[in-house]
Each structure stands twice: as structure tokens, then as C-alpha cells.
CSV table of C-alpha atoms in Angstrom, one decimal:
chain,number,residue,atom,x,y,z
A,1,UNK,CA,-253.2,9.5,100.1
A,2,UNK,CA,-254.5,12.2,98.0
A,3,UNK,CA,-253.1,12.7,94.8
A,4,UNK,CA,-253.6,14.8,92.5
A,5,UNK,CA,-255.7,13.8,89.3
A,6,UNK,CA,-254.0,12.5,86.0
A,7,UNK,CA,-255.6,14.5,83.8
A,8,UNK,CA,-254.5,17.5,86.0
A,9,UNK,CA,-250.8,16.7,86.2
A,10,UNK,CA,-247.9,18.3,83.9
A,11,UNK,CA,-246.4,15.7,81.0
A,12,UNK,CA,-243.6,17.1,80.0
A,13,UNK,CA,-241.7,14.0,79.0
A,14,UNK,CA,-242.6,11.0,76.8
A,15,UNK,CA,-242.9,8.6,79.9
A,16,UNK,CA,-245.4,10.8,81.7
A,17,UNK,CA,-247.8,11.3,78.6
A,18,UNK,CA,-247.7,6.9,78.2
A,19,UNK,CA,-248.7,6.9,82.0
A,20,UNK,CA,-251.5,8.7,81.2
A,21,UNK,CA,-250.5,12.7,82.7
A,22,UNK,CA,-252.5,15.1,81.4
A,23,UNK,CA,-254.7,13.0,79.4
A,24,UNK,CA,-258.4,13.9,79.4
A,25,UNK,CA,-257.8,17.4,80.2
A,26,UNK,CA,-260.4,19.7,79.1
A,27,UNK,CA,-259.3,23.4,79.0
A,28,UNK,CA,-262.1,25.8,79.7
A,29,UNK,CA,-261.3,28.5,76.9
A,30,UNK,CA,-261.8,25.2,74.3
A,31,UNK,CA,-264.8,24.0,76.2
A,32,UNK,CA,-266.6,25.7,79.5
A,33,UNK,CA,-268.6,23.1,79.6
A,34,UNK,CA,-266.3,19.9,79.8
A,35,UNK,CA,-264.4,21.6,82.5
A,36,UNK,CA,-267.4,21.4,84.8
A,37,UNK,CA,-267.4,17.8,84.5
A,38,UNK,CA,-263.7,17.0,84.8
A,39,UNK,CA,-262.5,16.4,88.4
A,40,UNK,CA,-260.0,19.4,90.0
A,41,UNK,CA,-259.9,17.5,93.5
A,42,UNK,CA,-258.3,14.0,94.4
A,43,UNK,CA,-261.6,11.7,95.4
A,44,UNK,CA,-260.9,11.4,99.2
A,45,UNK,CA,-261.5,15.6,99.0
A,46,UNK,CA,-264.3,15.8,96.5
A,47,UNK,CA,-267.0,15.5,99.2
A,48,UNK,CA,-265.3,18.2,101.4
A,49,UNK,CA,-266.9,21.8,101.4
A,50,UNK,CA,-263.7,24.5,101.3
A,51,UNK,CA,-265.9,27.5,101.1
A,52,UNK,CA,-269.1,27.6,102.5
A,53,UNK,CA,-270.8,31.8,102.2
A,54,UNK,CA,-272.8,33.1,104.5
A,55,UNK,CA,-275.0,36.1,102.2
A,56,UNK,CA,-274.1,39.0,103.8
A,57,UNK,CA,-272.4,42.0,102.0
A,58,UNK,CA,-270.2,41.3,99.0
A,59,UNK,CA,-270.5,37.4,99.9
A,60,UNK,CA,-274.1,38.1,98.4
A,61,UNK,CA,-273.0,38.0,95.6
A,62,UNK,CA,-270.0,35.6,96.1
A,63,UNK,CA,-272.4,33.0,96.8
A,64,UNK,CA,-274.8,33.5,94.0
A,65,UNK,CA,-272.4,32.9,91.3
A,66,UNK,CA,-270.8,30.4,93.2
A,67,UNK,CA,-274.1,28.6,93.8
A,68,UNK,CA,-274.6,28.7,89.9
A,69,UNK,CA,-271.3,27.5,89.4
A,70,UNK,CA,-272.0,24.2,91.7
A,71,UNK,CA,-275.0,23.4,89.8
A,72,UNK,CA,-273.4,23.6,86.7
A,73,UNK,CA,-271.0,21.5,87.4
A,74,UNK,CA,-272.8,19.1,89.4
A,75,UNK,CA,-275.4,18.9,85.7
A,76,UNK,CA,-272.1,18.7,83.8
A,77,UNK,CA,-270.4,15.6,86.3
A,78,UNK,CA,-274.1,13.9,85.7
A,79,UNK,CA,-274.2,14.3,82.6
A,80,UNK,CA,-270.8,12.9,81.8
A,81,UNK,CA,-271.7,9.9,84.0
A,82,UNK,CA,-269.5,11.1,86.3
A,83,UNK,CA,-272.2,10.7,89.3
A,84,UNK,CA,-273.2,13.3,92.0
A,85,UNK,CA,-270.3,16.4,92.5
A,86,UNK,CA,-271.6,18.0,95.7
């Protein structure tokens, strides 16, 4: 099963904050750089590659910001001691 992270999930009530929803959340307009090391994907998925851009055309440029978005998070996970993020 692959759930969906705590930190990620909605606490509206009293009983979900206790169980831990939502905690550790780290909202990007507060702090880019802590949201690069928080996980968006349950572990079983965190290995798998859901876009993978080829270079031509407008993916050019698709896949240079999103290869500079991979290395920053991958040196934000490290960082945090939150091991490899491929």
C-alpha cells in the first residue's frame, strides 16, 4: 500500500493533528528550500521516474529546469539526512 505522507495529509480535526496529519509540512512560499527536502511521494513510489524528457523542442527547456529542480532537491533530501531522492 501506498499512502500518502503525514505531513501531506489535511488535519482538520483535533484527532488527526494528535496522529500526527500535517505535521512537518513545510510550505514553499515560507521556505523554498525545506520543500525540496520534504517527501511529496509515498516510499514504495519515490524511486519511480513519472516524467522522463527527451530535449527536443519546448521539452528543451522542460528538462533543464526540471533537471535543476532534481538536484536541488536531491542536495536538499541530503542535506536534511533524508538520504538519496533520485
Amino acid at each position: 500500500d501506498a499512502e500518502v505522507p503525514l505531513h501531506l495529509r489535511n488535519a482538520p480535526t483535533k484527532l488527526m493533528k494528535e496522529l500526527g496529519y500535517s505535521k512537518g509540512y513545510a510550505y514553499y512560499h515560507d521556505d523554498p528550500e525545506a520543500s525540496f527536502a520534504q517527501a511529496y511521494l509515498p516510499e514504495p513510489l519515490e524511486p519511480m521516474r513519472f516524467f522522463d524528457p527527451r530535449g527536443e523542442g519546448w521539452e528543451r527547456k522542460v528538462a533543464e529546469r526540471y533537471r535543476e529542480l532534481r538536484q536541488r532537491f536531491t542536495a536538499a533530501r541530503r542535506k536534511a539526512g533524508g538520504g538519496p531522492a533520485n
